[in-house]
Amino acid sequence: MVKSNHKTAYYCSDCGSESAKWAGQCGDCGQWNTMIEHNVQKSASSIERFAGFAPQSAIQALSDIEISKVTRTPTGSAEFDRVLGGGLVPGSVILIGGDPGIGKSTLLLQQLCAVSARMSALYVTGEESAEQIALRAHRLDLTTDNLRVMAENQLENILVAAQKEKPRILVVDSIQTVFSDALTAAPGSVSQVRESAARLVRHAKQSGCCVILVGHVTKEGSIAGPRVLEHMVDSVLYFEGDSSNSFRLIRAIKNRFGAVNEIGVFAMTEQGLKDVNNPSAMFVSRHGADKPGSVSLATQEGTRPLLVEVQALVDDSALANPRRLCVGLEQNRLAMLLAVAHRHAGISLNGYDVFTNVAGGIRVAETGADLAILLAILSSLKNRAIGSDLIVFGEVGLSGELRPVQRGVERLKEAEKLGFTRALVPAANKPKSLSSKMEIISSSRLDQALEIFEF
Ligand code: TYD
Ligand code: MG
């Protein structure tokens, strides 16, 4: 009897774990209704290898392996290079996710046109026609002479073209539109996305070509498709920003070749995406900081200090459960900070609605924002401005202590560069010797810090 090479397997669309039987709940991650059927075809080579026909990979001593120097190719944008950790690495796979219309295709087209002057590049588009791409490149006035474009969704055709053309950079826009004939599932389904990504990753590793995959995001904001997609690639970048303003951030969530949480800042203009070289100047508006409820915060994004404006509005509440709302900050953190203010500084916000926001649509997730958030809230509550010359950072602990944050000196330097003359920082962040003329106000307790400002 000839044994078929086909078998059916099920795997979880959430965590990617595989099982031979269908189940209502994934045995690994516990999610319900996520097991999806998928046809697996064992490749002949794997069967042969199993039977001992094909040669195995050699086992080497780690010290004997020759290390080739990682040569990075700078793209046309300093901000994009910063997120990538210094440029594109041969053989690496990068996944870029983001909301529709945020500018993924625009960014990649601009970068590819810039890079294609130095090395061969191929742009595979499954969403737009080649003519649409050409039209956009023409409108953006890009140098298109060396860039090759292919409108294709079929995985095997893409791989054949890549093997024939041997581009050093291959962009696939988007991975959800690519499908393989080997699978019966519809394009965009988890099994298709997983298979297509796996084969493209293999191509990158074998040929040394740098592959950039564009991924759609789900309603919840994560990249559509199985989580394994993020595990397979070397770098995961997220495009952030809202449609109401022109600023766009690219954030590295995972990076095997650079720092994570690094951000690149861009502005969407008539001429496409432009680098923003001094984002701090853009996010702190010096006129806003003079008003009650507004505080300038020195935060840290990856390796870069970033100044932003934290705003708060405290208003009488008509509700039994007053509202606590955050935009760009963490909701749970706000509830915790209000409890600390009550317990350790004697300031009660019962009966008040509290709204907080980070100006410019940026998101701050680090704990170093605590002190600035509390100051902004109190400034709004007392209707008294803090002053536009003050920069604040510091974590607030549950026992009312001010805890130091990382890279305090870099934050102070960035603030000084932008003309701030006073800083409120945790005592442990006070520089021992400061060459600058900045006045440093430091405290190790929240209540002491608030006393200085007579709150
Ligand atoms: P696009 O790159 O197509 O988004 P994605 O690939 O992430 O879906 O971006 C399209 C948006 O960008 C569209 O809303 C128009 C805007 N845009 C500009 O504002 N200026 C430009 O020069 C370009 C090319 C696009
Ligand atoms: Mg697009």
Coordinates of C-alpha atoms and ligand atoms in Angstrom, one line a residue:
M1 CA 0.0 0.0 0.0
V2 CA 1.3 3.4 -0.9
K3 CA 1.2 5.8 2.0
S4 CA -0.1 9.2 1.2
N5 CA 2.1 12.2 1.9
H6 CA -0.9 14.2 3.0
K7 CA -2.2 14.4 6.5
T8 CA -4.5 16.7 8.3
A9 CA -3.4 18.5 11.4
Y10 CA -5.0 21.2 13.5
Y11 CA -3.4 24.1 15.0
C12 CA -4.3 27.0 17.2
S13 CA -4.6 30.3 15.4
D14 CA -3.5 32.1 18.6
C15 CA -0.4 30.3 19.8
G16 CA 0.3 28.2 16.8
S17 CA 0.5 24.9 18.7
E18 CA -0.2 21.8 16.6
S19 CA -2.3 18.8 17.4
A20 CA -3.4 15.7 15.5
K21 CA -7.1 16.0 16.7
W22 CA -9.5 18.8 16.7
A23 CA -10.5 20.2 20.1
G24 CA -12.8 23.1 21.2
Q25 CA -10.1 24.4 23.4
C26 CA -6.4 24.7 22.7
G27 CA -4.5 22.4 25.0
D28 CA -1.5 24.7 25.2
C29 CA -2.8 28.3 25.6
G30 CA -6.4 27.5 26.7
Q31 CA -8.1 29.7 24.1
W32 CA -11.5 28.5 22.9
N33 CA -12.5 27.9 19.2
T34 CA -9.1 28.6 17.8
M35 CA -8.1 25.2 16.4
I36 CA -8.0 25.3 12.6
E37 CA -7.7 22.4 10.2
H38 CA -4.7 22.4 7.9
N39 CA -3.3 20.0 5.3
V40 CA 0.3 19.2 5.8
Q41 CA 2.3 17.6 3.0
K42 CA 5.5 16.0 4.0
S43 CA 8.2 17.1 1.6
A44 CA 10.1 14.3 -0.1
S45 CA 13.4 15.6 1.2
S46 CA 12.3 15.4 4.8
I47 CA 11.2 11.8 4.3
E48 CA 14.5 11.0 2.6
R49 CA 16.4 12.7 5.3
F50 CA 14.5 10.7 7.9
A51 CA 15.4 7.5 6.1
G52 CA 19.1 8.5 6.2
F53 CA 19.4 9.2 2.4
A54 CA 20.2 12.9 2.6
P55 CA 23.3 14.3 4.3
Q56 CA 22.7 15.9 7.7
S57 CA 23.9 19.3 8.7
A58 CA 27.4 19.1 10.2
I59 CA 27.8 19.4 13.9
Q60 CA 30.5 21.9 14.7
A61 CA 32.2 23.3 17.8
L62 CA 30.8 26.8 18.5
S63 CA 34.3 28.2 18.6
D64 CA 35.1 26.8 15.1
I65 CA 32.3 28.7 13.4
E66 CA 33.5 31.6 11.4
I67 CA 31.7 34.8 12.1
S68 CA 31.1 36.9 9.1
K69 CA 30.8 40.6 9.9
V70 CA 27.2 41.8 9.8
T71 CA 27.1 44.4 7.0
R72 CA 24.2 46.6 7.3
T73 CA 22.7 48.5 4.3
P74 CA 21.5 51.9 5.3
T75 CA 18.1 52.7 3.9
G76 CA 17.2 56.2 2.7
S77 CA 15.9 57.2 6.1
A78 CA 17.9 57.8 9.3
E79 CA 14.7 57.2 11.4
F80 CA 14.0 53.8 9.7
D81 CA 17.7 52.8 10.2
R82 CA 17.4 53.7 13.8
V83 CA 14.5 51.3 14.3
L84 CA 16.2 48.6 12.4
G85 CA 19.3 49.0 14.5
G86 CA 21.5 50.6 11.9
G87 CA 20.2 49.4 8.5
L88 CA 19.0 46.3 6.7
V89 CA 20.9 43.0 7.5
P90 CA 21.3 40.4 4.7
G91 CA 19.3 37.3 5.3
S92 CA 17.0 38.9 7.9
V93 CA 13.2 38.9 7.8
I94 CA 11.3 42.0 9.0
L95 CA 7.6 42.1 9.6
I96 CA 5.9 45.5 9.5
G97 CA 2.4 45.8 10.8
G98 CA 0.0 48.7 11.0
D99 CA -3.6 50.0 10.4
P100 CA -4.8 50.3 6.8
G101 CA -3.7 53.6 5.2
I102 CA -1.1 54.4 7.9
G103 CA 1.7 54.5 5.3
K104 CA 3.3 51.1 5.2
S105 CA 3.4 50.8 1.4
T106 CA 4.5 54.4 1.1
L107 CA 7.4 54.0 3.4
L108 CA 8.6 50.8 1.8
L109 CA 8.3 52.2 -1.7
Q110 CA 10.3 55.3 -0.7
Q111 CA 13.0 53.2 1.0
L112 CA 13.2 50.6 -1.8
C113 CA 13.7 53.4 -4.4
A114 CA 16.5 54.8 -2.3
V115 CA 18.2 51.5 -1.7
S116 CA 17.8 50.1 -5.3
A117 CA 20.4 52.6 -6.5
R118 CA 22.9 50.6 -4.5
M119 CA 21.6 47.0 -4.6
S120 CA 19.0 45.0 -6.4
A121 CA 15.5 45.3 -5.0
L122 CA 12.1 43.6 -5.9
Y123 CA 8.8 44.9 -4.7
V124 CA 6.0 42.3 -4.8
T125 CA 2.6 43.7 -4.4
G126 CA -0.5 41.6 -3.8
E127 CA -2.8 44.5 -3.0
E128 CA -2.2 47.2 -5.6
S129 CA -1.5 46.9 -9.3
A130 CA 2.0 47.6 -10.7
E131 CA 0.5 50.7 -12.3
Q132 CA -0.7 52.1 -9.0
I133 CA 2.7 51.7 -7.5
A134 CA 4.3 53.4 -10.5
L135 CA 1.8 56.3 -10.2
R136 CA 2.6 56.7 -6.5
A137 CA 6.4 56.7 -7.2
H138 CA 5.9 59.2 -9.9
R139 CA 3.8 61.5 -7.7
L140 CA 6.4 61.2 -4.9
D141 CA 9.1 62.1 -7.4
L142 CA 11.1 59.0 -6.6
T143 CA 14.1 57.6 -8.6
T144 CA 12.5 54.4 -10.0
D145 CA 15.1 53.3 -12.6
N146 CA 16.5 50.3 -10.6
L147 CA 13.4 49.2 -8.7
R148 CA 11.6 46.1 -10.1
V149 CA 8.0 45.6 -9.3
M150 CA 5.8 42.5 -9.6
A151 CA 2.1 42.3 -9.0
E152 CA 1.7 38.7 -7.8
N153 CA -0.1 36.7 -5.0
Q154 CA 1.0 33.2 -5.7
L155 CA 3.8 32.1 -3.4
E156 CA 5.5 29.7 -5.8
N157 CA 5.7 32.4 -8.5
I158 CA 7.1 34.9 -6.0
L159 CA 9.8 32.4 -5.0
V160 CA 10.7 31.5 -8.6
A161 CA 11.0 35.2 -9.4
A162 CA 13.1 35.8 -6.3
Q163 CA 15.4 32.8 -7.2
K164 CA 15.8 34.0 -10.8
E165 CA 16.2 37.8 -10.2
K166 CA 18.2 37.3 -7.0
P167 CA 17.2 40.6 -5.4
R168 CA 19.1 41.6 -2.2
I169 CA 16.0 43.1 -0.8
L170 CA 12.5 41.7 -1.3
V171 CA 9.3 43.4 -0.1
V172 CA 6.1 41.4 0.0
D173 CA 3.1 43.7 0.5
S174 CA 1.2 42.0 2.1
I175 CA 1.7 38.5 3.5
Q176 CA -2.1 38.1 3.9
T177 CA -2.6 38.3 0.2
V178 CA 0.0 35.6 -0.6
F179 CA -1.2 32.0 -1.1
S180 CA 0.3 28.7 -1.9
D181 CA -1.2 26.2 -4.3
A182 CA -0.1 23.4 -2.0
L183 CA -2.8 24.3 0.5
T184 CA -6.5 24.3 0.0
A185 CA -7.2 27.1 2.5
A186 CA -8.2 30.5 1.3
P187 CA -5.7 33.4 1.0
G188 CA -5.3 35.2 4.3
S189 CA -6.2 32.2 6.4
V190 CA -3.9 31.2 9.2
S191 CA -2.5 28.2 7.4
Q192 CA -1.7 30.2 4.2
V193 CA -0.1 33.0 6.1
R194 CA 2.0 30.7 8.1
E195 CA 3.1 28.6 5.2
S196 CA 3.9 31.6 3.0
A197 CA 5.9 33.3 5.7
A198 CA 7.8 30.1 6.5
R199 CA 8.8 29.6 2.9
L200 CA 9.8 33.2 2.5
V201 CA 11.9 33.0 5.7
R202 CA 13.6 29.9 4.4
H203 CA 14.3 31.8 1.1
A204 CA 15.9 34.7 3.1
K205 CA 18.1 32.4 5.2
Q206 CA 19.2 30.4 2.2
S207 CA 19.9 33.2 -0.3
G208 CA 21.0 36.0 2.1
C209 CA 18.3 38.2 0.7
C210 CA 16.6 40.6 3.2
V211 CA 12.9 40.0 3.2
I212 CA 10.4 42.6 4.4
L213 CA 6.8 41.4 5.0
V214 CA 3.9 43.7 5.4
G215 CA 1.3 42.4 7.8
H216 CA -2.3 43.5 8.4
V217 CA -3.4 44.1 12.0
T218 CA -6.5 42.8 13.7
K219 CA -9.1 44.9 15.5
E220 CA -7.2 44.4 18.7
G221 CA -4.1 45.9 17.0
S222 CA -1.9 42.8 16.8
I223 CA -0.6 41.4 13.5
A224 CA -3.2 39.2 11.9
G225 CA -2.3 35.6 11.6
P226 CA -0.8 33.2 14.1
R227 CA 1.5 34.5 16.8
V228 CA 4.1 32.2 15.3
L229 CA 4.5 34.7 12.5
E230 CA 6.1 37.0 15.0
H231 CA 8.3 34.2 16.2
M232 CA 9.5 33.3 12.7
V233 CA 10.9 36.6 11.8
D234 CA 13.9 38.5 13.0
S235 CA 12.3 41.9 13.6
V236 CA 8.7 43.0 14.2
L237 CA 7.9 46.6 13.6
Y238 CA 4.6 48.3 14.3
F239 CA 3.5 51.5 12.5
E240 CA 1.5 53.7 14.9
G241 CA -0.2 57.0 14.7
D242 CA -3.7 58.2 14.2
S243 CA -5.4 59.6 11.2
S244 CA -6.1 62.9 12.8
N245 CA -2.5 64.0 12.7
S246 CA 0.4 63.6 10.4
F247 CA 2.8 62.0 12.8
R248 CA 3.7 58.4 12.5
L249 CA 5.8 56.2 14.7
I250 CA 7.5 53.0 13.9
R251 CA 8.2 50.9 17.0
A252 CA 10.4 47.8 17.1
I253 CA 8.6 45.2 19.2
K254 CA 11.2 42.5 18.5
N255 CA 14.6 43.0 17.0
R256 CA 17.4 40.4 16.7
F257 CA 19.7 43.0 15.3
G258 CA 19.0 46.0 17.4
A259 CA 17.3 47.5 20.5
V260 CA 13.6 46.8 21.1
N261 CA 11.2 49.6 21.8
E262 CA 13.3 51.8 19.6
I263 CA 11.1 54.3 17.8
G264 CA 11.4 56.1 14.5
V265 CA 9.4 59.3 14.0
F266 CA 8.0 60.4 10.7
A267 CA 5.6 62.9 9.3
M268 CA 3.2 62.1 6.5
T269 CA 3.4 64.9 4.0
E270 CA 2.3 65.6 0.5
Q271 CA 5.7 64.2 -0.6
G272 CA 5.3 61.0 1.4
L273 CA 6.9 60.1 4.7
K274 CA 9.6 62.5 6.0
D275 CA 12.0 61.9 8.9
V276 CA 11.4 63.9 12.0
N277 CA 14.9 64.5 13.3
N278 CA 14.0 66.3 16.5
P279 CA 10.8 64.7 17.8
S280 CA 11.1 66.2 21.3
A281 CA 10.7 69.7 19.9
M282 CA 7.6 68.5 18.1
F283 CA 5.8 66.7 21.0
V284 CA 6.3 69.4 23.7
S285 CA 4.4 72.5 22.9
R286 CA 5.9 75.3 25.1
H287 CA 2.7 77.4 25.0
G288 CA 0.6 74.4 26.3
A289 CA 2.9 73.8 29.2
D290 CA 2.1 77.2 30.7
K291 CA -1.5 76.2 31.4
P292 CA -2.9 74.4 34.4
G293 CA -3.0 70.6 33.9
S294 CA 0.0 70.5 31.6
V295 CA 3.4 69.1 32.5
S296 CA 6.5 68.3 30.3
L297 CA 7.8 64.8 30.8
A298 CA 11.2 63.4 29.8
T299 CA 10.5 59.8 28.8
Q300 CA 12.6 57.1 27.2
E301 CA 11.8 55.2 24.0
G302 CA 14.4 52.6 23.3
T303 CA 17.7 54.3 23.3
R304 CA 16.3 57.7 22.8
P305 CA 15.1 60.3 25.3
L306 CA 11.9 61.9 24.2
L307 CA 10.1 64.9 25.7
V308 CA 6.3 64.9 25.6
E309 CA 3.5 66.9 27.1
V310 CA 1.3 65.1 29.7
Q311 CA -2.1 66.8 30.1
A312 CA -4.8 66.2 32.7
L313 CA -8.3 67.5 33.3
V314 CA -10.0 67.2 36.7
D315 CA -13.6 68.1 36.8
D316 CA -16.5 67.7 39.2
S317 CA -18.2 64.4 38.5
A318 CA -22.0 63.8 38.4
L319 CA -21.5 60.1 38.5
A320 CA -21.5 57.7 41.5
N321 CA -18.4 56.1 40.0
P322 CA -16.3 59.0 38.7
R323 CA -14.5 58.5 35.4
R324 CA -10.8 57.8 35.1
L325 CA -9.8 58.0 31.5
C326 CA -6.3 57.7 29.8
V327 CA -5.3 58.4 26.3
G328 CA -1.8 57.3 25.5
L329 CA -1.2 56.2 29.2
E330 CA -2.0 53.1 31.2
Q331 CA -5.5 53.1 32.8
N332 CA -4.5 50.8 35.7
R333 CA -1.5 52.9 36.4
L334 CA -3.7 56.0 36.8
A335 CA -6.0 54.3 39.3
M336 CA -2.9 53.2 41.3
L337 CA -1.4 56.7 41.3
L338 CA -4.7 58.3 42.5
A339 CA -4.7 55.8 45.4
V340 CA -1.1 56.6 46.3
A341 CA -1.8 60.4 46.2
H342 CA -4.7 59.8 48.5
R343 CA -3.0 57.5 51.0
H344 CA 0.5 59.2 51.1
A345 CA -0.1 62.8 50.1
G346 CA -3.6 63.3 51.5
I347 CA -5.1 64.4 48.2
S348 CA -8.5 62.9 47.5
L349 CA -10.0 62.9 44.0
N350 CA -13.2 61.2 45.0
G351 CA -16.1 63.1 43.4
Y352 CA -13.9 64.2 40.4
D353 CA -13.6 62.9 36.9
V354 CA -10.0 62.5 35.9
F355 CA -8.9 62.6 32.3
T356 CA -5.2 62.3 31.2
N357 CA -3.7 62.5 27.8
V358 CA -0.3 62.6 26.1
A359 CA -0.3 65.4 23.4
G360 CA 0.5 64.5 19.8
G361 CA -1.0 61.0 19.9
I362 CA 2.0 59.3 21.3
R363 CA 1.8 56.4 23.7
V364 CA 3.9 56.3 26.9
A365 CA 4.0 52.9 28.7
E366 CA 7.0 53.4 31.0
T367 CA 6.7 54.0 34.8
G368 CA 8.9 57.0 34.6
A369 CA 5.8 59.0 33.6
D370 CA 4.1 58.6 37.1
L371 CA 5.3 61.8 38.7
A372 CA 4.4 63.9 35.7
I373 CA 0.9 62.4 35.5
L374 CA 0.3 63.1 39.2
L375 CA 1.6 66.7 38.9
A376 CA -0.6 67.3 35.8
I377 CA -3.6 66.1 37.7
L378 CA -2.9 68.2 40.8
S379 CA -2.1 71.2 38.6
S380 CA -5.6 70.8 37.0
L381 CA -7.3 70.2 40.3
K382 CA -5.8 73.4 41.9
N383 CA -6.0 75.2 38.6
R384 CA -2.4 76.3 38.9
A385 CA 0.2 76.1 36.1
I386 CA 3.5 74.4 36.9
G387 CA 5.5 76.4 34.4
S388 CA 6.8 75.7 31.0
D389 CA 10.4 75.7 32.1
L390 CA 10.1 72.5 34.2
I391 CA 10.8 69.0 33.1
V392 CA 9.6 66.0 35.2
F393 CA 10.3 62.3 35.4
G394 CA 10.2 59.6 38.1
E395 CA 8.4 56.5 39.2
V396 CA 6.0 56.6 42.1
G397 CA 6.0 53.5 44.4
L398 CA 3.1 52.2 46.4
S399 CA 4.5 53.5 49.6
G400 CA 4.8 57.0 48.3
E401 CA 8.5 56.9 47.5
L402 CA 10.0 58.4 44.3
R403 CA 12.0 55.7 42.5
P404 CA 14.7 56.4 40.1
V405 CA 14.3 55.7 36.4
Q406 CA 16.9 54.5 33.7
R407 CA 19.1 57.0 31.8
G408 CA 18.3 60.0 34.0
V409 CA 21.3 62.0 32.7
E410 CA 20.3 61.5 29.0
R411 CA 16.8 62.7 29.8
L412 CA 18.2 65.8 31.5
K413 CA 20.5 66.5 28.6
E414 CA 17.7 66.3 26.1
A415 CA 15.6 68.7 28.2
E416 CA 18.4 71.1 28.5
K417 CA 18.9 71.0 24.7
L418 CA 15.3 72.1 24.3
G419 CA 15.7 75.0 26.7
F420 CA 14.2 73.7 30.0
T421 CA 15.8 75.3 33.0
R422 CA 14.4 73.4 35.9
A423 CA 13.9 69.6 36.5
L424 CA 12.0 67.7 39.2
V425 CA 13.5 64.2 39.5
P426 CA 13.7 61.4 42.1
A427 CA 16.6 61.9 44.6
A428 CA 18.5 58.8 43.2
N429 CA 18.4 60.3 39.7
K430 CA 20.1 63.6 40.8
P431 CA 23.4 63.7 38.9
K432 CA 26.4 63.9 41.2
S433 CA 28.2 66.5 39.1
L434 CA 26.2 68.4 36.6
S435 CA 28.0 70.6 34.2
S436 CA 24.8 72.2 33.0
K437 CA 23.1 75.3 34.4
M438 CA 19.9 73.5 34.9
E439 CA 18.3 73.7 38.4
I440 CA 17.7 70.2 39.7
I441 CA 14.9 69.8 42.3
S442 CA 15.1 66.3 43.7
S443 CA 13.1 64.4 46.3
S444 CA 12.8 60.8 47.5
R445 CA 9.2 61.1 48.6
L446 CA 6.0 62.1 46.7
D447 CA 4.6 64.3 49.6
Q448 CA 7.9 66.2 49.8
A449 CA 7.9 66.8 46.0
L450 CA 4.3 68.1 46.1
E451 CA 5.2 70.4 49.0
I452 CA 7.9 72.0 47.0
F453 CA 5.1 73.0 44.5
E454 CA 2.7 73.8 47.4
F455 CA 0.1 71.4 46.3
Ligands
TYD1 P1 -0.4 53.6 2.3 O1 1.1 53.6 2.2 O2 -1.1 53.1 1.1 O3 -0.9 52.8 3.6 P2 -0.8 51.3 3.9 O4 0.0 50.6 2.9 O5 -0.3 51.3 5.3 O6 -2.2 50.8 3.9 O7 -0.8 55.1 2.7 C1 -1.8 55.7 2.2 C2 -2.2 56.9 3.0 O8 -1.2 57.8 3.1 C3 -3.3 57.5 2.4 O9 -4.3 57.7 3.3 C4 -2.8 58.8 1.8 C5 -1.6 59.1 2.6 N1 -0.5 59.7 1.8 C6 -0.2 61.0 2.0 O10 -0.7 61.7 2.8 N2 0.9 61.5 1.3 C7 1.5 60.8 0.4 O11 2.4 61.3 -0.3 C8 1.1 59.4 0.2 C9 1.8 58.6 -0.9 C10 0.1 58.9 0.9
MG2 MG -0.5 49.2 1.5

